XYZ file of C-alpha atoms in Angstrom:
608
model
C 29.653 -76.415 85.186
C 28.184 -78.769 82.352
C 29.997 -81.648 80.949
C 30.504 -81.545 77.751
C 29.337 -84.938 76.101
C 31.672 -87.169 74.146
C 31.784 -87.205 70.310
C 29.502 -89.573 68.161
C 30.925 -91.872 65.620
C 29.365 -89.827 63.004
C 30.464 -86.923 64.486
C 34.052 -88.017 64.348
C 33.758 -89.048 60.649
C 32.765 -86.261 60.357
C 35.533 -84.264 61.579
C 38.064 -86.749 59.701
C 36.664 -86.093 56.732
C 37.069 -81.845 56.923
C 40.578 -82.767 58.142
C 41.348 -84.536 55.182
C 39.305 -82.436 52.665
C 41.415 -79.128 54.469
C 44.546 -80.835 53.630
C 43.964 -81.507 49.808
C 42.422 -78.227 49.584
C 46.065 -77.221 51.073
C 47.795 -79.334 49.044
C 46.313 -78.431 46.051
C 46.566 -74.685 46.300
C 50.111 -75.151 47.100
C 50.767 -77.362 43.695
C 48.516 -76.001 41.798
C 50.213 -74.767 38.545
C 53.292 -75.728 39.881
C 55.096 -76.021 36.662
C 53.859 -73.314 35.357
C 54.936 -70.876 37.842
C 58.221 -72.217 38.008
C 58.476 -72.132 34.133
C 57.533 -68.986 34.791
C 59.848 -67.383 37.022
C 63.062 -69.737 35.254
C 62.068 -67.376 32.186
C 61.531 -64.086 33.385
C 64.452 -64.217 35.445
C 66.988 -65.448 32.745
C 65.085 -62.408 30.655
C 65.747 -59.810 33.281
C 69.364 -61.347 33.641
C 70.498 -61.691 30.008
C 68.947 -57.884 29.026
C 70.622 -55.945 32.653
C 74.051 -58.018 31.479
C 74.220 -56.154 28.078
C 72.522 -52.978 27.289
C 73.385 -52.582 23.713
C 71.608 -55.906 23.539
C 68.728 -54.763 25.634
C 68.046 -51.563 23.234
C 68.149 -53.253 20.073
C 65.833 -55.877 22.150
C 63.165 -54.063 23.870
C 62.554 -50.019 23.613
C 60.814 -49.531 26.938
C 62.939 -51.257 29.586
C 60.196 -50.744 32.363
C 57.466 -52.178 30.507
C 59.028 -55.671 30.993
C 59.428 -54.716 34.675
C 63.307 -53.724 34.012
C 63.485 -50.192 36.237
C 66.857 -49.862 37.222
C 69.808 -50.928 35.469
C 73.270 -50.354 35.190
C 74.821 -49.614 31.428
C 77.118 -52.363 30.559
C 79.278 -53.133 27.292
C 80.162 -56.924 28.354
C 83.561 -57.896 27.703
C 85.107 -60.965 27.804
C 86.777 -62.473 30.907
C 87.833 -66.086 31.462
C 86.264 -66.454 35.268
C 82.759 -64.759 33.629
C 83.092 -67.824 30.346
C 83.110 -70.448 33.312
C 80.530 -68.669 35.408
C 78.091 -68.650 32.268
C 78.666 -72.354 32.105
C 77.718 -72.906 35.153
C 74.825 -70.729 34.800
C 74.119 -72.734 31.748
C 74.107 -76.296 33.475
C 72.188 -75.333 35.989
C 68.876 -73.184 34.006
C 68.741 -76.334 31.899
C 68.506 -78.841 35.352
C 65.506 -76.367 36.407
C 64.175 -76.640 32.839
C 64.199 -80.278 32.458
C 62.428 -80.910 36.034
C 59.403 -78.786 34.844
C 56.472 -81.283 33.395
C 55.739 -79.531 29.861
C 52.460 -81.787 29.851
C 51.479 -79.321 32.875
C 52.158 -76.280 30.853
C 49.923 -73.874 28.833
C 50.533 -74.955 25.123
C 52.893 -71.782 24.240
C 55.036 -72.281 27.714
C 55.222 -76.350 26.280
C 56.509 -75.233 22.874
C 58.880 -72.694 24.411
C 60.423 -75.075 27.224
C 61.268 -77.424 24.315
C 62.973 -74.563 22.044
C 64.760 -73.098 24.941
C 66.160 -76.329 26.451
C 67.407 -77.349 23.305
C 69.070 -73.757 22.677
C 70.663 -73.681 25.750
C 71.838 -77.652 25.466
C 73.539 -76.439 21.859
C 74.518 -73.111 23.602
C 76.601 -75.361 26.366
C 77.958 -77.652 23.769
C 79.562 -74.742 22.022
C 81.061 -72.814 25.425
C 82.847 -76.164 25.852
C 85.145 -75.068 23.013
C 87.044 -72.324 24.375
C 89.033 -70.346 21.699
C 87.101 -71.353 18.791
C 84.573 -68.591 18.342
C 85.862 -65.403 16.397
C 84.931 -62.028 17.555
C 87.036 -60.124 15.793
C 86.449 -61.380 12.365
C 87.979 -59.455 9.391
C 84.407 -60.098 7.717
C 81.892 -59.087 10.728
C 83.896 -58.805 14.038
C 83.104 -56.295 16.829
C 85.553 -53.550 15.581
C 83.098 -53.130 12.247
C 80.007 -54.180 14.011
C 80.045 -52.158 16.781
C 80.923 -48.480 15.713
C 77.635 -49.677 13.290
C 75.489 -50.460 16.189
C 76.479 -47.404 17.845
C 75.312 -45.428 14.762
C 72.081 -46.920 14.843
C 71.779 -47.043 18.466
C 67.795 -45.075 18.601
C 67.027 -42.081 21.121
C 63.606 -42.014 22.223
C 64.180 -40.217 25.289
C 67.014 -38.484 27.194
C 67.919 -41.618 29.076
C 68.465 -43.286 25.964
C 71.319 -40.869 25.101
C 72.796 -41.057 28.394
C 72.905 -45.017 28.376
C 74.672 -44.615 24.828
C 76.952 -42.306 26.025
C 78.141 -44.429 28.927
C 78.632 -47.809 26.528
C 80.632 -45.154 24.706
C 82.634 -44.791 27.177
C 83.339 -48.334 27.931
C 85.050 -49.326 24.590
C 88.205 -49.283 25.470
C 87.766 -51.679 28.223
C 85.476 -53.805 25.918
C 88.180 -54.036 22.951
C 91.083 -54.231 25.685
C 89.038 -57.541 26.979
C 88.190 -58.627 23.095
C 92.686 -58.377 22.775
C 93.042 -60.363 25.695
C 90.823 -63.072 24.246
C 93.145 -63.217 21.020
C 96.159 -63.431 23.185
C 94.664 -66.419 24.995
C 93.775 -67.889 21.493
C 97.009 -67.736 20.772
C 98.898 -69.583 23.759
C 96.007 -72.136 22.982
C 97.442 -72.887 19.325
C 94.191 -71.195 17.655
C 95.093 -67.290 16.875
C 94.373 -66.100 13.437
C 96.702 -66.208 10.165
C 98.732 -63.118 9.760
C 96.508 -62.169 7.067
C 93.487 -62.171 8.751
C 94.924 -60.287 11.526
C 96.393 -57.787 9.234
C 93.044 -57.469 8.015
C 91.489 -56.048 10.879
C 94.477 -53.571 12.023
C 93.774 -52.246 8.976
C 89.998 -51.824 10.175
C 91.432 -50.644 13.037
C 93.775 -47.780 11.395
C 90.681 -46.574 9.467
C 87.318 -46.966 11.027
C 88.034 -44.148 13.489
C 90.955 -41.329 12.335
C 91.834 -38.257 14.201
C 91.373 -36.404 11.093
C 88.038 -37.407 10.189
C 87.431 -36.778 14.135
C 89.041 -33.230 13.980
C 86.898 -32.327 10.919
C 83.698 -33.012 12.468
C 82.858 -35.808 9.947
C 82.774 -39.575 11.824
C 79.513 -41.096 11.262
C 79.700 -41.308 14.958
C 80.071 -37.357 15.280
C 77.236 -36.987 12.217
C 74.683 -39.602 13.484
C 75.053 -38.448 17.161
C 73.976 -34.747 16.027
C 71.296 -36.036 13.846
C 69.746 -38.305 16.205
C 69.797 -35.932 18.956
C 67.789 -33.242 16.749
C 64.959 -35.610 16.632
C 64.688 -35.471 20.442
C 65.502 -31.651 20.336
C 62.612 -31.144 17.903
C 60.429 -33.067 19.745
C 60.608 -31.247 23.006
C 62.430 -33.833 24.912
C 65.506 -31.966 25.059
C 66.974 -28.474 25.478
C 69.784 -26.369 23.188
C 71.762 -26.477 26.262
C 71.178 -30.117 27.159
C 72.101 -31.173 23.169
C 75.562 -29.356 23.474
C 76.215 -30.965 26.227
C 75.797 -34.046 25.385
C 77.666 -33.186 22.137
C 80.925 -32.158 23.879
C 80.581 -35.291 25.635
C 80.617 -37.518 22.477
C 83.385 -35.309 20.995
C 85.414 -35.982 24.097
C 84.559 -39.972 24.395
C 85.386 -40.130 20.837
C 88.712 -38.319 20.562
C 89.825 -39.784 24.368
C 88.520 -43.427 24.524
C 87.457 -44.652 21.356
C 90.251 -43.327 18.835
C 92.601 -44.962 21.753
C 90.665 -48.145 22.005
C 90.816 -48.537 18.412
C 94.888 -47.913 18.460
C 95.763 -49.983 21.204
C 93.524 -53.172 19.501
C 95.773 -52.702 16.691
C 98.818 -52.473 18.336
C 97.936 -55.636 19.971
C 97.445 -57.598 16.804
C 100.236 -56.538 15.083
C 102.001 -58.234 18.013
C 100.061 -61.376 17.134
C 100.986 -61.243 13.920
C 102.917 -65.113 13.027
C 103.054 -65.332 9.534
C 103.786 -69.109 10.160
C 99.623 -69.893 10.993
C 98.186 -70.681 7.732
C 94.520 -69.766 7.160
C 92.363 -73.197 7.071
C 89.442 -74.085 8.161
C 88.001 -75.215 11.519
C 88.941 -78.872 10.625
C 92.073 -78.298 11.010
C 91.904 -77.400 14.409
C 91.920 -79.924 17.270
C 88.554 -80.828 18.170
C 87.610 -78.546 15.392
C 85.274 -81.130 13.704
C 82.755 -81.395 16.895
C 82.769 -77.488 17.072
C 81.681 -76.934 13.799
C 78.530 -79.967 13.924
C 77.801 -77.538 17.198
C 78.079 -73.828 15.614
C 75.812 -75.584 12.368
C 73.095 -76.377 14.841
C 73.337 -72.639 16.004
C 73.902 -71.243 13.187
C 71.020 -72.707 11.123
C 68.953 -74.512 13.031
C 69.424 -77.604 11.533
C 70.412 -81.036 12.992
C 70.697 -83.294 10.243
C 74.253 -84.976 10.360
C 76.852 -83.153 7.537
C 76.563 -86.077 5.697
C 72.921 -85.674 5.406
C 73.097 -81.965 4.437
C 75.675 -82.882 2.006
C 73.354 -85.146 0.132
C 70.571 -82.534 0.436
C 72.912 -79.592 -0.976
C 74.414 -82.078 -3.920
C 70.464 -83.273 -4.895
C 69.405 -79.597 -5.002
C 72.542 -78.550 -7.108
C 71.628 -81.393 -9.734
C 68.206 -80.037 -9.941
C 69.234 -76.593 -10.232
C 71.597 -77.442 -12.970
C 69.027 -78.990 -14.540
C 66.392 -76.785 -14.681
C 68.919 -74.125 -15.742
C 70.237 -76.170 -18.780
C 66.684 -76.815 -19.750
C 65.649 -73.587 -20.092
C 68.592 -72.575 -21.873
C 68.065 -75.279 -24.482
C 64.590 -74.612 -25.088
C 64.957 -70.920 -25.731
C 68.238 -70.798 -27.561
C 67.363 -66.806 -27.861
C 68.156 -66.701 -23.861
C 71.224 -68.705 -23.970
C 72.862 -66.461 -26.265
C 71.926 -63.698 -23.832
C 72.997 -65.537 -20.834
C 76.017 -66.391 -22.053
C 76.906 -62.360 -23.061
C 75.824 -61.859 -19.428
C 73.050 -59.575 -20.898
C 71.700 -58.055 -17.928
C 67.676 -57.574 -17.910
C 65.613 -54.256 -18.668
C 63.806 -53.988 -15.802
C 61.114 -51.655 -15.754
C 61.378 -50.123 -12.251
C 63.866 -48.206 -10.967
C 62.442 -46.260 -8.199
C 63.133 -48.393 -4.527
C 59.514 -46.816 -3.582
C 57.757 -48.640 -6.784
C 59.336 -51.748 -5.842
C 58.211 -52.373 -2.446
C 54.686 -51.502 -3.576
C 54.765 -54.022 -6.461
C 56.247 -56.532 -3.321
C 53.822 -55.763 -1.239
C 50.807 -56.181 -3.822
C 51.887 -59.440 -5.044
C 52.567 -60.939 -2.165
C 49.413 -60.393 -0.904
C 46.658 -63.524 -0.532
C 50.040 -66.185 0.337
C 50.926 -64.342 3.581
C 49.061 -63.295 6.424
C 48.695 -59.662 7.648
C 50.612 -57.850 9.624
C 48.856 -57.142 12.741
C 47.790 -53.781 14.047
C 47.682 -50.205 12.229
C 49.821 -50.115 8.667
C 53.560 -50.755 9.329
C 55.214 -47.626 7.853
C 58.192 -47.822 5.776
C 61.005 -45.740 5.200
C 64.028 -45.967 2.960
C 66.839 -43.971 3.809
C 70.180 -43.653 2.313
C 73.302 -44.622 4.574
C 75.869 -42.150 5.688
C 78.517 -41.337 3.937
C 81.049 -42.173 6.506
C 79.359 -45.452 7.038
C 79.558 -46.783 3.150
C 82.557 -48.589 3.524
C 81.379 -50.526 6.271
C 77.643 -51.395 5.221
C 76.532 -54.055 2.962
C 74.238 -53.125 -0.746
C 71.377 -52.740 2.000
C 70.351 -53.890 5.273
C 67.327 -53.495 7.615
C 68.063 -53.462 10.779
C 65.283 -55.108 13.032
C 63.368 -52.850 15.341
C 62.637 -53.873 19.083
C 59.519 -56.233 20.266
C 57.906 -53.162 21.295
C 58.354 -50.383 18.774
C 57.695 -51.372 15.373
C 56.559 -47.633 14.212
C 60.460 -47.074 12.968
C 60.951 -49.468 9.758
C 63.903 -47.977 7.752
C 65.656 -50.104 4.968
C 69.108 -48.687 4.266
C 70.538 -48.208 0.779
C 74.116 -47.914 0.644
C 74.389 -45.389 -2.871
C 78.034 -46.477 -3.193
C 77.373 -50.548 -3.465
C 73.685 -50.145 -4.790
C 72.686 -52.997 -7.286
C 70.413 -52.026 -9.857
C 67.025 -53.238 -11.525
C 66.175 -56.906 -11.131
C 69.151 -57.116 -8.275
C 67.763 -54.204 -6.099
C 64.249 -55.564 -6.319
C 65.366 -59.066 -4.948
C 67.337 -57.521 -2.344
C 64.222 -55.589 -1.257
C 62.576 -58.190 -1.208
C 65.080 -59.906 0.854
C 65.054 -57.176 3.276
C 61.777 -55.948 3.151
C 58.441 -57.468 1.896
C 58.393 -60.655 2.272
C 61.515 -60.766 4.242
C 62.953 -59.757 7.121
C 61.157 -56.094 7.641
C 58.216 -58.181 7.219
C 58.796 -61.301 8.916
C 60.328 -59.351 12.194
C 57.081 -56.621 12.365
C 54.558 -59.963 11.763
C 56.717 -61.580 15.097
C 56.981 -58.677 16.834
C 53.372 -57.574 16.912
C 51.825 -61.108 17.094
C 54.062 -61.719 20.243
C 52.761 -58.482 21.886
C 49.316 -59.297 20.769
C 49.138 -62.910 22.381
C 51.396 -61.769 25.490
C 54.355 -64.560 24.311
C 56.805 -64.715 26.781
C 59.693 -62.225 26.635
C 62.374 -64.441 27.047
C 61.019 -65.604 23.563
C 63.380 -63.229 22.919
C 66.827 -64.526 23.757
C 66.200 -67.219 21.215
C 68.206 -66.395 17.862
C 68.014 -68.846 14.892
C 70.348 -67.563 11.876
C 69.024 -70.741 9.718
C 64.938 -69.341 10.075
C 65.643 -65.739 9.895
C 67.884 -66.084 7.231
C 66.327 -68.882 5.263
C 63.344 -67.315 5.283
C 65.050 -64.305 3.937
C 66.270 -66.648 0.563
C 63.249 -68.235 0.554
C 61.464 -64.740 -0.401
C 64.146 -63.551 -2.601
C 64.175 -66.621 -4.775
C 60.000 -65.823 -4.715
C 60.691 -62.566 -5.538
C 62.192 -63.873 -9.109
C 59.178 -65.134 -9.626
C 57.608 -62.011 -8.757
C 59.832 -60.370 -11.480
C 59.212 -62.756 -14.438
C 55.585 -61.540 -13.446
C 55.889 -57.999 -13.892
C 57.959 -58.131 -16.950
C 55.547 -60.129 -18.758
C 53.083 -57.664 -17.978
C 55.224 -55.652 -19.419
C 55.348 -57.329 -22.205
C 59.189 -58.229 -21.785
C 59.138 -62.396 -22.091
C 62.458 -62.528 -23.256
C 63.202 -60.812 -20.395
C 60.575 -62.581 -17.865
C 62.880 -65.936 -18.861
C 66.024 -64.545 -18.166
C 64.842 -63.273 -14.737
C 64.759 -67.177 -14.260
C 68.236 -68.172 -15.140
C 69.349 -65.506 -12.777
C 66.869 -67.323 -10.343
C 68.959 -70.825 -10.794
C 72.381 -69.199 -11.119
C 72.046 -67.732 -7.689
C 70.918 -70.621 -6.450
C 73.577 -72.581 -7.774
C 76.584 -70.279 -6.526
C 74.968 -69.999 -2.784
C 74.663 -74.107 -3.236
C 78.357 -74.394 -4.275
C 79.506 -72.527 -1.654
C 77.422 -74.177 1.180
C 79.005 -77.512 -0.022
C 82.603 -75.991 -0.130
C 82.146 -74.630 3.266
C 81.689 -78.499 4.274
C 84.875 -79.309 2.312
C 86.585 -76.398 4.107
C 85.428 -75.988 7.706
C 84.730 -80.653 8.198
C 86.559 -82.414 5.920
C 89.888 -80.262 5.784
C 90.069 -79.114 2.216
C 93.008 -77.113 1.359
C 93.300 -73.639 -1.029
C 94.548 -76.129 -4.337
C 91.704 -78.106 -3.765
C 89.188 -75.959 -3.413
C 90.477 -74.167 -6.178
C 90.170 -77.280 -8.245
C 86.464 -77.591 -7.209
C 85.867 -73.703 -8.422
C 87.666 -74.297 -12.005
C 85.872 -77.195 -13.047
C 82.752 -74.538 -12.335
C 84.144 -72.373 -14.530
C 85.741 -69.703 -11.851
C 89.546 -70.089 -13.170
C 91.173 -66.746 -11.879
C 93.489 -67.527 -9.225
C 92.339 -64.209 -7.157
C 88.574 -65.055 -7.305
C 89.251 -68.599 -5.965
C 91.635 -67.075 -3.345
C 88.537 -64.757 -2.602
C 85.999 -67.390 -2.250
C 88.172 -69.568 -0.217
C 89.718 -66.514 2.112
C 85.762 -65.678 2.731
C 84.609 -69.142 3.621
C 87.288 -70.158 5.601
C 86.571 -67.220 7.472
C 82.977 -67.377 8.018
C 82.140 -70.792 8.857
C 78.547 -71.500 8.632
C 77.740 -67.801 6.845
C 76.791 -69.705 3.594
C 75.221 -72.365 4.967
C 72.730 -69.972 7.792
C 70.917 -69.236 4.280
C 71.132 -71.719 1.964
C 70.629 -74.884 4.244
C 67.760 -72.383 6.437
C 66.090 -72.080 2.635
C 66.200 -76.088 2.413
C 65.218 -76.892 5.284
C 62.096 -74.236 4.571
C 61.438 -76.243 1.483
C 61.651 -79.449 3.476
C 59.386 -78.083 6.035
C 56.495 -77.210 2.833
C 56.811 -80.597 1.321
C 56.092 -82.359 4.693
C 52.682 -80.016 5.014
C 52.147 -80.570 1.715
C 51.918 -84.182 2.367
C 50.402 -84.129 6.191
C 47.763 -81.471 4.533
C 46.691 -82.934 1.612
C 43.889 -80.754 -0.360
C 44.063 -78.653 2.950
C 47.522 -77.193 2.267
C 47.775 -73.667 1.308
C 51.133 -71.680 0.449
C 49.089 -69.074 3.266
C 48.668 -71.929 5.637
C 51.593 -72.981 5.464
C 53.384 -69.587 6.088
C 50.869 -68.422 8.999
C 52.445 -71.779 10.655
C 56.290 -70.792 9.910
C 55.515 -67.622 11.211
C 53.685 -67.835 13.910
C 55.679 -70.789 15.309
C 59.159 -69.278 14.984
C 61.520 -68.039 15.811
C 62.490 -71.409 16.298
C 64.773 -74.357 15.051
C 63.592 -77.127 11.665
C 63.428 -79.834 14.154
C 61.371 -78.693 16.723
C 59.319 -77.263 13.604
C 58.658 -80.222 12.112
C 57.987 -82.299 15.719
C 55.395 -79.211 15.672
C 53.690 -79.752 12.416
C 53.388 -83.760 12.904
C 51.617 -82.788 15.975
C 49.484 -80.164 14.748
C 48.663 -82.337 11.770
C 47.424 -85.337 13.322
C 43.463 -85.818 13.207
């Protein structure tokens, strides 16, 4: 047998340096785009999780479950239970740890942008679960027991498991508003249950939303809009007569067995709330109840400038208001006179069809496209039974993937008129949220955005952006009626401009007075007669709305400032390169998203 011969010195350098090459080569593969696969799987799994845990949210989310990998799922209407609140904390603490170990400067520029916005969401959504019994589901303004029997309604069947799912959540509301009670009862034996009033308020919801005679008769918008719905799948092939009465008798029987009880036992549970010793104040008044409401103004708007801060913003924009407002009324003395009659302007469309055409065409040249095919629009009329419950009009936003269904609603028993339904179109339409929310929603798809982009919800830039349109949209108006050769009319179109803004102004600073600095009824009362709003009732109004809505003025107003805040910074970073277009394609297609980050983003962006 030979003997093999020894290795060389070269040959065992050689050797050495394959070892070592195999072993970075090993190393590598097994770090390579570390960060971004664990960014990666951090997101889709909190996606999965947060759209399995809540199906109502998960329809009005995505359309097409399985095209975001979601196959099987259980229907669930998530009601609240203490152990679950601490759980979700926990959840919380420890999604943000994984977050902040992840290297952003290791990340695809989207991913980096989208760590940042989600770590600081979730940081602001911790701070505010650290307040138990502060939050307000039951709201006599917007609570569940108006918001939900609305969702319901509007709840879209595409195919015959959609229907089934709804069915099933249907079926759940009694455990859902028996959990919601529970909540208030724990409220209470923490010092922070609603005034008597308030809770009065929403028995009273309770006692009317669903009746066993409008249930008996056939008539519930849930009984109307479930039989309407279904005939679109019907017509379409997707179901059979058989299957449609079947599913029929099943609503008639959740309806008349577990929702009409659901809604009677809430009630019944309030009224044994009711302690007409709790006055109705604001948050301030609360323990702690400063430091929850600097939290729920960072969720609610987006914006995380100090109160004192936002105060001076709010009072310098009121000044300017007022004096642009008194300006034009003492140049045209004509308009005054007018004004002061409250002469209401001749506007020269009536039809909602001519106005979002006249929208759409002069917006056109500041705002970027929509992506993708022409986004159809529909205006539809709300239901009868639902008129009560629905604001002048509303569009409600369509999933990620399935913007083919755009329908503004028009309630015909609250509809404004003229110059006021055109600025509320355009608040809910073109250039607002219909528009805004198709622009996102296809863009996203179209550059394959994460879909836990999704979970992020910024009142301030929906919202904001929302005002920010309207008060365009005055613009807009004066436009058209001088084309129409209606100047008299084009300049009062602009005091209604500054009026509006100066209400929504007032009442984002009293919500401060209210909801921070403790402001009582008298002396916000004061505030509202020195403004010229003397009736006793209106000021109880105002006051009764606020201090039940913390943060509702302020989402829109403060988002609009902020918006304006944003413009003047690109308008300085830009120079002769800024563009009202530019400027929007950047809102747009950085958002959702909060002013800070925002403006982080645009110094960025900006620099040479």
């Amino acid at each position: 047998m030979k003997k093999r011969s020894p290795l060389t010195l070269k040959q065992l350098l050689l050797l050495v340096v394959l070892l070592l090459s195999f072993t970075i080569l090993t190393l590598f593969l097994f770090t390579y785009k570390k960060d971004e696969k664990r960014f990666i799987n951090i997101t889709s799994r909190l996606f999965t999780e947060e759209m399995t845990s809540n199906t109502l949210n998960m329809h009005y989310t995505i359309a097409f479950p399985s095209e975001f990998g979601i196959c099987e799922y259980k229907p669930i209407l998530p009601g609240y239970h203490a152990e679950n609140t601490l759980k979700g904390q926990v959840a919380l603490e420890n999604t943000l740890a994984s977050l902040r170990g992840i290297r952003t400067d290791k990340l695809e520029s989207s991913d980096a942008w989208l760590c940042k916005l989600l770590t600081r969401y979730l940081e602001n959504c911790l701070k505010l679960g650290s307040f138990h019994y502060y939050s307000e589901p039951l709201s006599p303004s917007s609570g569940m027991q108006s918001q939900l029997p609305i969702l319901f309604a509007e709840y879209t069947f595409r195919s015959r498991r959609d229907v089934e799912d709804y069915l099933a959540l249907l079926n759940q509301t009694d455990e859902y508003f028996a959990s919601l009670l529970r909540y208030e009862q724990e409220k209470a034996a923490a010092g922070l249950l609603m005034p008597a009033s308030s809770l009065k308020s929403v028995r009273e919801q309770c006692d009317t939303i669903v009746t066993i005679f409008s249930l008996q008769a056939g008539t519930h918008f849930l009984q109307t809009t479930f039989r309407e719905r279904l005939e679109l799948l019907y017509n379409a092939n997707l179901l059979t007569a058989e299957d449609a009465q079947k599913y029929i008798d099943t609503n008639e029987r959740l309806l008349k067995t577990v929702v009409l009880p659901a809604y009677t036992a809430l009630g019944d549970g309030l009224l044994l709330l009711e302690d007409e010793s709790v006055p109705l104040t604001g948050l301030a008044a609360a323990p702690h109840g400063k430091e929850y409401y600097e939290a729920l103004l960072i969720s609610e708007t987006g914006s995380y400038r100090p109160v004192s801060e936002i105060q001076e913003l709010l009072t310098a924009k009121f000044t300017e208001e007022f004096e642009a407002l008194r300006s034009l009324l003492s140049e045209h003395p004509e308009i005054a006179q007018r004004y002061g009659k409250d002469e209401p302007v001749s506007f020269p469309y009536s039809d909602v069809t001519q106005m979002l055409t006249d929208l759409q065409g002069r917006m056109k040249g500041n705002f970027p496209l929509i992506p993708g095919d022409n986004c159809a629009v529909s205006v539809k009329a709300v239901s009868e039974s639902l008129t009560d419950y629905c604001a002048p009009a509303f569009y409600l936003t369509t999933p990620l993937d399935d913007t083919t269904r755009n329908v503004i609603y028009i309630n015909e028993s609250k509809t404004p008129e003229g110059l006021e339904l055109y600025t509320t179109l355009a608040h809910e339409g073109y250039p607002g949220h219909l528009y805004q929310n198709t622009y996102h929603n296809r863009k996203s798809l179209s550059d394959g955005a994460r879909p836990a982009r999704e979970l992020l919800w910024y009142g301030g830039y929906l919202e904001g952006w929302a005002l920010y349109v309207e008060f365009m949209s005055y613009d807009y108006a004066s436009a058209l009626l001088q084309e129409s050769n209606q100047g008299q009319d084009a300049l009062l179109v602009q005091t209604e401009k500054h009026n509006r803004g100066l209400q929504l102004c007032l009442y984002s600073l009293l919500d401060i007075m209210i909801h921070y600095e403790d402001a009582s009824f008298s002396q916000i009362a004061k505030v509202l007669e020195s403004f010229g709003i003397s009736d006793s009732a209106s000021a109880k109004a105002v006051y009764t709305y606020i201090a039940r809505e913390p943060c509702n003025y302020l989402k829109y107003y403060l988002g609009y400032l902020e918006i304006l805040s944003l413009r003047e910074e690109a308008q300085a970073l830009w120079g002769d390169d800024y563009s009202d277009y530019r400027f929007h394609c950047f809102y747009l297609d950085n958002g959702p998203a909060d002013f800070l980050s925002l403006s982080e983003l645009l110094t960025e962006v900006s620099v040479p």
